[in-house]
Short mmCIF file of C-alpha atoms and ligand atoms in Angstrom, two decimals:
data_model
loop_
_atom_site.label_atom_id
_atom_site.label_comp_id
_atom_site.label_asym_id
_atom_site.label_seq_id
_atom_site.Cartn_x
_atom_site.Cartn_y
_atom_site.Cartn_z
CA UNK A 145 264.72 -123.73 55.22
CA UNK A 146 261.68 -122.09 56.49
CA UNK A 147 260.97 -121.82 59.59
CA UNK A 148 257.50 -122.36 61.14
CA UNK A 149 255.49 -121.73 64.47
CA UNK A 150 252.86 -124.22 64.97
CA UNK A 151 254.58 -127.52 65.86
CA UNK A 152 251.82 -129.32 63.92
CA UNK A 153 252.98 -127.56 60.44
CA UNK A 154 256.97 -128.98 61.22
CA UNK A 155 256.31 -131.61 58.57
CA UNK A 156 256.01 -128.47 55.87
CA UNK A 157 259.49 -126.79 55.51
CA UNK A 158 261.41 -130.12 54.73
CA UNK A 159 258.52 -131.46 52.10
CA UNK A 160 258.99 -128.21 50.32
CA UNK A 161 262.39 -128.00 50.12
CA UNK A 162 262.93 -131.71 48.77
CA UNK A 163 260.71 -129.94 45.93
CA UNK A 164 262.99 -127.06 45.81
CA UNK A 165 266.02 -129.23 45.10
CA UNK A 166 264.19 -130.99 42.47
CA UNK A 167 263.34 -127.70 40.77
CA UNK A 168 259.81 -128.47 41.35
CA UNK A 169 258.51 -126.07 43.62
CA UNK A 170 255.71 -123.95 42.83
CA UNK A 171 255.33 -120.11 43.50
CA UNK A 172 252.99 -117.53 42.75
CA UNK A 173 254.07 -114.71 40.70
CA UNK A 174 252.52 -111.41 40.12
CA UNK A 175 251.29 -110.29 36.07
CA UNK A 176 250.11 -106.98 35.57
CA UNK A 177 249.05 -107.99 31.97
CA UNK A 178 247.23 -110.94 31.00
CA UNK A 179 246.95 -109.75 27.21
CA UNK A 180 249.16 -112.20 24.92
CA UNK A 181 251.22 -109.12 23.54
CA UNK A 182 251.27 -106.13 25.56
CA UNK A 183 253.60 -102.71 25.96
CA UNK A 184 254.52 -102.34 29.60
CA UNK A 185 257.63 -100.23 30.79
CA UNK A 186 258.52 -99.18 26.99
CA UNK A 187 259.21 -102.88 26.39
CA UNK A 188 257.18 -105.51 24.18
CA UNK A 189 255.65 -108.40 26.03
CA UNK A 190 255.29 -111.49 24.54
CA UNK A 191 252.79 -113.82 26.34
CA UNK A 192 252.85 -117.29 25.75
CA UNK A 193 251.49 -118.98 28.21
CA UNK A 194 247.97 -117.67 28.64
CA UNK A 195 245.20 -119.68 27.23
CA UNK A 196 243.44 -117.08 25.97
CA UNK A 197 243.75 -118.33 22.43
CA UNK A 198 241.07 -115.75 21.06
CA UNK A 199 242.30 -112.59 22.35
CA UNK A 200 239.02 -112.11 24.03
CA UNK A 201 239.58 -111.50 27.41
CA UNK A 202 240.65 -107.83 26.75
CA UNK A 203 237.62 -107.13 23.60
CA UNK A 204 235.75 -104.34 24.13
CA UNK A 205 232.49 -106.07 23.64
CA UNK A 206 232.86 -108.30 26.32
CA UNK A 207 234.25 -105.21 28.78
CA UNK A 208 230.72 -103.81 27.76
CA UNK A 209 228.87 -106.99 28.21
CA UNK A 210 230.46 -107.59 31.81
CA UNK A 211 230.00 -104.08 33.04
CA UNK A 212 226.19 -103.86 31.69
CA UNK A 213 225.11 -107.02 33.30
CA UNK A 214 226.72 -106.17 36.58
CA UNK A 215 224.98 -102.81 36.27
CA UNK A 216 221.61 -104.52 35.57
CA UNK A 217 222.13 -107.73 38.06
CA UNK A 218 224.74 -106.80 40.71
CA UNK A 219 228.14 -108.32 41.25
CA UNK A 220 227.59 -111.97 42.15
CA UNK A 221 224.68 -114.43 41.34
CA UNK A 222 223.94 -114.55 45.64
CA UNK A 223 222.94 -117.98 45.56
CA UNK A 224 223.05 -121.44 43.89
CA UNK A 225 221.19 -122.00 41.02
CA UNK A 226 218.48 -124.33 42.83
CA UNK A 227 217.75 -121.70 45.04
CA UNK A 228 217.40 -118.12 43.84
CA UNK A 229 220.60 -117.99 41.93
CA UNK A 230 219.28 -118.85 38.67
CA UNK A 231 219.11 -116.01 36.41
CA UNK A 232 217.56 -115.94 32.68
CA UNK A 233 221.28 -115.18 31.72
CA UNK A 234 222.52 -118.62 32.67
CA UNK A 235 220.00 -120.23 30.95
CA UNK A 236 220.56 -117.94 27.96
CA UNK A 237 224.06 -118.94 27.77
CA UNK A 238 222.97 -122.80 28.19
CA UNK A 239 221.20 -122.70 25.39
CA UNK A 240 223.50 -120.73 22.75
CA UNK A 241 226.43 -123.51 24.35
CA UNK A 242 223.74 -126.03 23.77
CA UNK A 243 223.09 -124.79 19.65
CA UNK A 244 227.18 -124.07 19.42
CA UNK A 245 228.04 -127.19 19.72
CA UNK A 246 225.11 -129.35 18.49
CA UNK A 247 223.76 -130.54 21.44
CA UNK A 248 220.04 -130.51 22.59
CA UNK A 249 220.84 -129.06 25.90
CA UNK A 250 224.05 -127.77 27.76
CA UNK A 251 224.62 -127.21 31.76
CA UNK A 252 226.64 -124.54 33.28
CA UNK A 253 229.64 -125.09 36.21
CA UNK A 254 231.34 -122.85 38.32
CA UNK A 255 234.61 -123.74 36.50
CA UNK A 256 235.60 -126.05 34.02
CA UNK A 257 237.51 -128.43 36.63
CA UNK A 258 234.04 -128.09 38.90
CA UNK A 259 232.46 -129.25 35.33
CA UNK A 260 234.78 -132.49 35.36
CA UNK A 261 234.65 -132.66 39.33
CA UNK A 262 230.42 -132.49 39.39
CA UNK A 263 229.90 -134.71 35.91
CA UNK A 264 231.78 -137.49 36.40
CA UNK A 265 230.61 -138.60 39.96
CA UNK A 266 227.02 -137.85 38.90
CA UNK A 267 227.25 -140.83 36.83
CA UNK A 268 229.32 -143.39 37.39
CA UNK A 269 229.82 -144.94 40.91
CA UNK A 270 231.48 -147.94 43.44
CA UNK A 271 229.68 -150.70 41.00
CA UNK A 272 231.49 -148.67 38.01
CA UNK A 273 234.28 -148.29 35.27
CA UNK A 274 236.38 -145.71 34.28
CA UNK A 275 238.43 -145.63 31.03
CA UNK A 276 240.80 -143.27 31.18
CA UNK A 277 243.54 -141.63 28.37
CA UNK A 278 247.21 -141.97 30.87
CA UNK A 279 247.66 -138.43 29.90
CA UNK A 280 243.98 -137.00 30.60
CA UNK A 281 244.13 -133.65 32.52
CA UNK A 282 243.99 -134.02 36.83
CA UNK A 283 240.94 -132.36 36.75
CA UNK A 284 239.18 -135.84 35.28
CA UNK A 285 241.53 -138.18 37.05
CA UNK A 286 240.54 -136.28 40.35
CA UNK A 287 236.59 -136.70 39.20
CA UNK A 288 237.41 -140.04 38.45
CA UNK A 289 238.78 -140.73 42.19
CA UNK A 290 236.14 -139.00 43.62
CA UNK A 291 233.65 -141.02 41.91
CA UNK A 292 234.80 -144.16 43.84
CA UNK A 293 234.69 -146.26 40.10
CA UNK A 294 237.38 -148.75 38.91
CA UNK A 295 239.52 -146.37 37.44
CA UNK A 296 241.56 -147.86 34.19
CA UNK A 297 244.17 -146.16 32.74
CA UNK A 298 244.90 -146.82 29.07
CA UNK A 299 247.78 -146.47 25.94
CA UNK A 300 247.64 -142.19 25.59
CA UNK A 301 245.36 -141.52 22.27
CA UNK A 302 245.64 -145.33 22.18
CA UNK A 303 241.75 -147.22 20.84
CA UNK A 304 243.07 -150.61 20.92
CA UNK A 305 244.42 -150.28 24.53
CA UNK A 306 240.68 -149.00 25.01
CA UNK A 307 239.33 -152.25 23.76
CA UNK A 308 241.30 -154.48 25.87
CA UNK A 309 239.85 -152.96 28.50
CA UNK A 310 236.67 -152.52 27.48
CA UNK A 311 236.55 -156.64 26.68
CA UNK A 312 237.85 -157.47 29.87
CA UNK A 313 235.55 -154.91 32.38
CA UNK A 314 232.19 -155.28 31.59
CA UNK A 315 229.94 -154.99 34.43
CA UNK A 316 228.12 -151.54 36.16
CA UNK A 317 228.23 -148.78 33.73
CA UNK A 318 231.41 -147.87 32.28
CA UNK A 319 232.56 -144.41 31.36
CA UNK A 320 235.37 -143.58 28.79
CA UNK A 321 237.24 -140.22 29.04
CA UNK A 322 239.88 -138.38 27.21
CA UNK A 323 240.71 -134.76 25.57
CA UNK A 324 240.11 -134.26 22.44
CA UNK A 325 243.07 -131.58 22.15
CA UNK A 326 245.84 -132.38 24.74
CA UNK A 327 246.70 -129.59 27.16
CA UNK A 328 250.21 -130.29 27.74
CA UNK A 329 251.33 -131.86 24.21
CA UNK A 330 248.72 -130.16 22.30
CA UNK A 331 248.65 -133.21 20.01
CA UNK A 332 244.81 -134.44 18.84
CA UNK A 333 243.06 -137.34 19.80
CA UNK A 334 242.27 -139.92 17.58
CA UNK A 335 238.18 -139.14 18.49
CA UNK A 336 236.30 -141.04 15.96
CA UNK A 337 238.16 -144.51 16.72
CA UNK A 338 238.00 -143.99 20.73
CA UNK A 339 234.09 -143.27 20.15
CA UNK A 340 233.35 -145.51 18.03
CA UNK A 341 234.93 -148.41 20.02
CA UNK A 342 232.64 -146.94 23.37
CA UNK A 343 230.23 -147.33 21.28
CA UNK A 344 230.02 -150.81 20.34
CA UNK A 345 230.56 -151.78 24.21
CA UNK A 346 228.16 -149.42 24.46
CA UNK A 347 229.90 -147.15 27.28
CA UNK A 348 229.58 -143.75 28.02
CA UNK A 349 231.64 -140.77 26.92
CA UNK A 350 232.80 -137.54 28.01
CA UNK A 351 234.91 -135.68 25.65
CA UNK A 352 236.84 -132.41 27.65
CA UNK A 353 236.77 -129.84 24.75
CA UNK A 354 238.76 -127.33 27.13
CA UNK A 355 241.35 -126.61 24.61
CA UNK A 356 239.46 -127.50 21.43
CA UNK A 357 236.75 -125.33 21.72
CA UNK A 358 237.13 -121.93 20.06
CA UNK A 359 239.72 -122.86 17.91
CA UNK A 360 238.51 -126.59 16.39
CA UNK A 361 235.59 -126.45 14.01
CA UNK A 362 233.28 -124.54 12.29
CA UNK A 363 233.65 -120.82 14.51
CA UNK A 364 235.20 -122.98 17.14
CA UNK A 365 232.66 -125.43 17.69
CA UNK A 366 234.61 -127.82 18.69
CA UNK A 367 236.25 -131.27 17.34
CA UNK A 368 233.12 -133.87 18.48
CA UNK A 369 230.48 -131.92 16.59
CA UNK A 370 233.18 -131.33 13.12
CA UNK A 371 233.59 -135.38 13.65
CA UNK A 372 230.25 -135.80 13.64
CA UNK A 373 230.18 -137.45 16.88
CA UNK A 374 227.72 -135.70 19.02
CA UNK A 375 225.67 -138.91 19.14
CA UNK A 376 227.68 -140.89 20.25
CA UNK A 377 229.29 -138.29 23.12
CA UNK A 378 227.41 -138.25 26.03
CA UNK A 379 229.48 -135.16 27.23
CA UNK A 380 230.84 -132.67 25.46
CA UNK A 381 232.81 -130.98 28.20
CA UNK A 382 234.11 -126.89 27.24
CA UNK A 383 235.37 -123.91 29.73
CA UNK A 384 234.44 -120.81 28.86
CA UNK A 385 237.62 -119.65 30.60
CA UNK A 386 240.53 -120.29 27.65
CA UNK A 387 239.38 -119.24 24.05
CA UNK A 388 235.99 -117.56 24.98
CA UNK A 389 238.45 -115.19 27.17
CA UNK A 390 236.00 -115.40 30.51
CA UNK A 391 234.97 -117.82 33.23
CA UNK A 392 233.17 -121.08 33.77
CA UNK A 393 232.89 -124.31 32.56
CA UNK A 394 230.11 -126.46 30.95
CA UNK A 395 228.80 -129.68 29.72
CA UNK A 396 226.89 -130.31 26.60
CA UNK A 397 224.71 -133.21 26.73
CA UNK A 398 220.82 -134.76 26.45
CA UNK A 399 218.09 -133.36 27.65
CA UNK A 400 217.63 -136.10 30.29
CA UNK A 401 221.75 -135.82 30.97
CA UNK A 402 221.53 -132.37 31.87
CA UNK A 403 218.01 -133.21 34.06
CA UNK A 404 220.18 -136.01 35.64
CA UNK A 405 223.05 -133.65 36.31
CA UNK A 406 220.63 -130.78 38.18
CA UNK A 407 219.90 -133.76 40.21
CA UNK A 408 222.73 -135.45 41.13
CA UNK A 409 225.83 -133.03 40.18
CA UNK A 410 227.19 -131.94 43.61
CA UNK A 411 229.41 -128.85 42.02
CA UNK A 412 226.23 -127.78 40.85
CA UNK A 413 224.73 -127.93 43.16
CA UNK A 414 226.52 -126.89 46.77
CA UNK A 415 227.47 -123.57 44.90
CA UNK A 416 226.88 -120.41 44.35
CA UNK A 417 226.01 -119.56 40.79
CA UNK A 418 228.11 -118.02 38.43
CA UNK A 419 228.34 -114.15 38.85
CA UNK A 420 226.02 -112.02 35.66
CA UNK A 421 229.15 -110.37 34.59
CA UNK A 422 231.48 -113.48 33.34
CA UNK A 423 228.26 -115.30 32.11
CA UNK A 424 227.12 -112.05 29.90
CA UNK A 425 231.62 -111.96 29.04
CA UNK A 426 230.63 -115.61 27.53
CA UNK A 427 227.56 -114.84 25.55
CA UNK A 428 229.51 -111.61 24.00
CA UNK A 429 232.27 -114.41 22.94
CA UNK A 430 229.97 -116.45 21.49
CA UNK A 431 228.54 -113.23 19.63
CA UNK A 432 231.88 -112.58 18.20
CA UNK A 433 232.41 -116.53 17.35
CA UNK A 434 229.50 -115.68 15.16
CA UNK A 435 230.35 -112.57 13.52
CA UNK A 436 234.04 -113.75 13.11
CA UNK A 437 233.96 -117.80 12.80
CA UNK A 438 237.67 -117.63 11.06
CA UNK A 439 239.65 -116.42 14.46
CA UNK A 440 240.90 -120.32 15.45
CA UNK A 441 241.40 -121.23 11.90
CA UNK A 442 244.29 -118.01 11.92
CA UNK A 443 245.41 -119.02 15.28
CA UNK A 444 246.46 -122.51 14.31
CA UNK A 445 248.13 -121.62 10.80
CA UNK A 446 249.92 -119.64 13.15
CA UNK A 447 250.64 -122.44 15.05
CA UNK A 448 251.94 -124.60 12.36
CA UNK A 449 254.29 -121.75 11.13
CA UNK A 450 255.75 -121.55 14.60
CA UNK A 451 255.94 -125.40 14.85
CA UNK A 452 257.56 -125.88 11.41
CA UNK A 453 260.07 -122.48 12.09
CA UNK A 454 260.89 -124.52 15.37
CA UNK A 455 261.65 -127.61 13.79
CA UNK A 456 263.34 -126.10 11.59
CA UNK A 457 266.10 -124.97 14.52
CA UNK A 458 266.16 -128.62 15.89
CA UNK A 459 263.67 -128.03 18.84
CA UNK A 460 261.34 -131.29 19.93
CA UNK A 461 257.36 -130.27 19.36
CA UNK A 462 256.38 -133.65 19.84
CA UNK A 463 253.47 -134.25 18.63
CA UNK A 464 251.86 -131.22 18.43
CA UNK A 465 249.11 -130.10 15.96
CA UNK A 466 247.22 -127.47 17.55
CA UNK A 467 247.86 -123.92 19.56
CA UNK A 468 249.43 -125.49 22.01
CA UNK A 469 252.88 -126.22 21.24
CA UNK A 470 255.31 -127.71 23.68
CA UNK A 471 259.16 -127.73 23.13
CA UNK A 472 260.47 -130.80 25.04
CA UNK A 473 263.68 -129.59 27.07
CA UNK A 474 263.71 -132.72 29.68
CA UNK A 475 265.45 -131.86 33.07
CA UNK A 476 263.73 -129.33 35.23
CA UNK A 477 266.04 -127.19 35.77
CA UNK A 478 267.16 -126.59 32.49
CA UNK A 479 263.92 -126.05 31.61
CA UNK A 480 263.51 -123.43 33.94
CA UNK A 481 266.80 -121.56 32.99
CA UNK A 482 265.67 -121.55 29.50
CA UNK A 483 262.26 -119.79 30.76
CA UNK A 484 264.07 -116.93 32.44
CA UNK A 485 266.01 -116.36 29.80
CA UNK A 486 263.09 -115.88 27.44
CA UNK A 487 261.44 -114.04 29.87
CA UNK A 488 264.95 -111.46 30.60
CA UNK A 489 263.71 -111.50 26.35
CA UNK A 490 260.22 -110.15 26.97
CA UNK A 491 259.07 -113.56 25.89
CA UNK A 492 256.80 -115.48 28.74
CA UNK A 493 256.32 -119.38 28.41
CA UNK A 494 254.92 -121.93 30.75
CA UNK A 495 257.99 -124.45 32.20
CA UNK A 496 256.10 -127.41 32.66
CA UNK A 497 257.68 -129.81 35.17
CA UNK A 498 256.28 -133.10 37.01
CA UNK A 499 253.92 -133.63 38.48
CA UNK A 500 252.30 -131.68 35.60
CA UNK A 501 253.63 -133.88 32.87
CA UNK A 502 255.78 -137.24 33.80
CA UNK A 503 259.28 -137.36 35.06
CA UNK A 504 261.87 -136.46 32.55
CA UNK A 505 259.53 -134.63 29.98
CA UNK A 506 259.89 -130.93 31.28
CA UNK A 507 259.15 -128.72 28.56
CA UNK A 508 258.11 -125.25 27.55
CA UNK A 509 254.36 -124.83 26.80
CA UNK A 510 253.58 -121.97 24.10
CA UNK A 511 249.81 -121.12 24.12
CA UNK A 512 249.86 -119.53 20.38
CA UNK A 513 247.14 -116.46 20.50
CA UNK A 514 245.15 -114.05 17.82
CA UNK A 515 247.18 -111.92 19.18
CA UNK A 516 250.69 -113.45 18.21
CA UNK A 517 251.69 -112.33 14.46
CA UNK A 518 253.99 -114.11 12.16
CA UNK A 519 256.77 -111.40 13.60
CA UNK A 520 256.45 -112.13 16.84
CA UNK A 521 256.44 -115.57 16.40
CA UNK A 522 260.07 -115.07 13.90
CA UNK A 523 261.57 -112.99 17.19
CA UNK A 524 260.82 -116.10 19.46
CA UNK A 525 261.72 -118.76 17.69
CA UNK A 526 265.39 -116.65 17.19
CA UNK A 527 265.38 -116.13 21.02
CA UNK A 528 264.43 -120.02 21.74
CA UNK A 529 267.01 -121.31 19.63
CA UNK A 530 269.70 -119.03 21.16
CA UNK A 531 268.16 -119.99 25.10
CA UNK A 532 268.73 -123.72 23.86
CA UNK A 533 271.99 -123.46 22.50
CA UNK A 534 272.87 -121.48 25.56
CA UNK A 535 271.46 -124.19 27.90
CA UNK A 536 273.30 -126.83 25.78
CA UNK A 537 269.85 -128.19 24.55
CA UNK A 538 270.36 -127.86 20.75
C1 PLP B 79 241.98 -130.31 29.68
C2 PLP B 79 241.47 -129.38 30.71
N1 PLP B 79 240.30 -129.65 31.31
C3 PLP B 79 239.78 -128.84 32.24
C4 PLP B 79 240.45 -127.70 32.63
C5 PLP B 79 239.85 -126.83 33.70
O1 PLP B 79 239.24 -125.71 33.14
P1 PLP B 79 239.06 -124.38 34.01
O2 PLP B 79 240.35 -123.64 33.93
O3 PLP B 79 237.92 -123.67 33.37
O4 PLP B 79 238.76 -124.82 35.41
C6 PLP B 79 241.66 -127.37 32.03
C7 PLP B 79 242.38 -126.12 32.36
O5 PLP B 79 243.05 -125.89 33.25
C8 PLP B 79 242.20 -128.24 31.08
O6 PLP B 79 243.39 -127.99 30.52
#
């Protein structure tokens, strides 16, 4: 156990290693390459568990893009936007977000969990309802808390549970939230019932897009605009930090949304802007979304060649139809045995343990990238299924 000076940290070393012996503790761990297949040491790396699902975040256009805007407007934005932190990049970026994914107006956050964290508590408060999907990512269900609403969980991807709810809590205004692409199962929302049942009680919506966008849609516009649902979303929530390969997070919305948001959005707000460089990275990915609309289409036939290959050797994708494919292994430390043999493979995957995902669902998270080819994808499925066997999980 750990030993520790201050006598007001002694409740530390035993909390952490109850998590140890439950194979949950957490640890940082140095990569010298981010790219999703990389040389390094005369070996080939395999990177699965980046969520750079375009293969942006190493493009030369956006090196340019960063490196001429930090030229032009130095290294960080100084201030927060209401002040003097505003540049005309931010708001160029607003409005290509804004046209990108059919919205009148979009509004720009320091990350994409500040996005959740400053949107949700702008508009719904103490007299208020929450409607939440039980498997909707932390960084909502820790907006939701902060909001102070009546927070509801319902049925994951589930639009009758919704309704229940929705008939029985009907005062204050009531806000409905979910993913439209699941970050941990990477299984699809069933969007146009959930909206359309907010809509006839007449509740808001926030959509998080975080893993959607990019990939989902016409150039990777996202699934609420292909629905045809961008009336009735209030908030079309994206990050600019997975598929556009850079930083930030954003909200498109009204006009009077985003107003109300410049207002009342404290991670807006009590922040420093975000720095020229990543904002001018985003605009050159949304330049190349352009120019190259097909990129997410490729990445998720990839995807459904991996998940069929992996079916085909007996492993558990749930109910995966997008990049993000999960293999359900179940205990932790199994799980995490499997990942180090992988990785002894050149093959890097996300173990995904609780609190992440609930107790007794561990499993391996592949992010599938424009950078993975149909090879690649062969070699790992033949290393999985020997990792599996090995770990008595097939
Ligand atoms: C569903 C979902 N929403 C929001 C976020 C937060 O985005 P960001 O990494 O830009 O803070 C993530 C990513 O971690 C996510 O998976």
């Amino acid at each position: 156990m750990q030993k520790v000076n201050r006598k007001s940290e002694i409740w530390i070393p035993p909390a952490l290693a109850a998590r140890h012996a439950d194979h949950r503790l957490r640890t940082l761990r140095t990569q010298r390459n981010t790219c999703g297949r990389y040389e390094e040491d005369g070996q080939t790396w395999l990177n699965f568990a980046s969520n750079d699902y375009l293969d942006l975040a190493h493009d030369p256009r956006l090196l340019q893009a960063a490196h001429t805007a930090t030229q032009a407007h130095g290294t960080g934005a100084t201030a927060s936007r209401l002040v003097t932190g505003n540049l005309p990049l931010h708001e160029q970026l607003e409005t290509q977000l804004a046209a990108h994914r059919g919205y009148p107006a979009a509004l720009l956050f320091g990350s994409g969990y500040l996005t959740n964290a400053g949107v949700i508590p702008a508009i719904v408060g103490r007299a208020d309802h929450i409607f939440i999907d039980r498997l909707a990512h932390a960084s909502m269900i820790d907006a939701a808390q902060l909001s102070g609403a009546r927070l509801h969980r319902f049925a994951h991807n589930d639009p009758q549970a919704l309704s229940v709810l929705l008939q029985k809590h009907t005062s204050g205004r009531r806000l409905v939230l979910t993913e439209s692409v699941f970050s941990m199962d990477g299984d699809v929302a069933p969007l146009t019932a959930l909206v359309n049942m907010a809509a006839e009680h007449e509740a808001m919506v926030l959509i998080d897009e975080a893993h959607a966008g990019g990939v989902f849609g016409p150039g990777g516009s996202g699934l609420v605009r292909a629905l045809g649902l961008t009336d009735r979303v209030n908030c079309a929530m994206g990050t600019c930090s997975k598929a556009l390969g850079s930083y930030g997070g954003y909200v498109a919305c009204s006009t009077a949304m985003r107003d109300w948001l410049i207002n009342h959005a404290r991670s807006l707000i009590y922040t420093t802007a975000l720095p020229p460089a990543v904002v001018a990275a985003s605009l050159a990915a949304l330049q190349i979304l352009e120019t190259e609309p097909d990129r997410g289409a490729a990445v998720l036939a990839r995807a459904k060649y991996f998940r069929e290959r992996l079916r085909a050797v007996g492993a558990d994708t749930l109910q995966s139809a997008s990049q993000i494919v999960p293999v359900l292994t179940g205990d932790n430390a199994r799980t995490l045995r499997v990942a180090e043999r992988l990785r002894a493979d050149g093959i890097i995957v996300g173990a995904m343990r609780p609190p992440t995902v609930p107790p007794g669902k561990a499993r391996l998270r592949f992010s599938l990238t424009y950078a993975h080819g149909e090879a690649d994808l062969d070699h790992t499925v033949d290393r999985l299924a020997q990792a599996l066997t090995a770990e008595g999980l097939s």
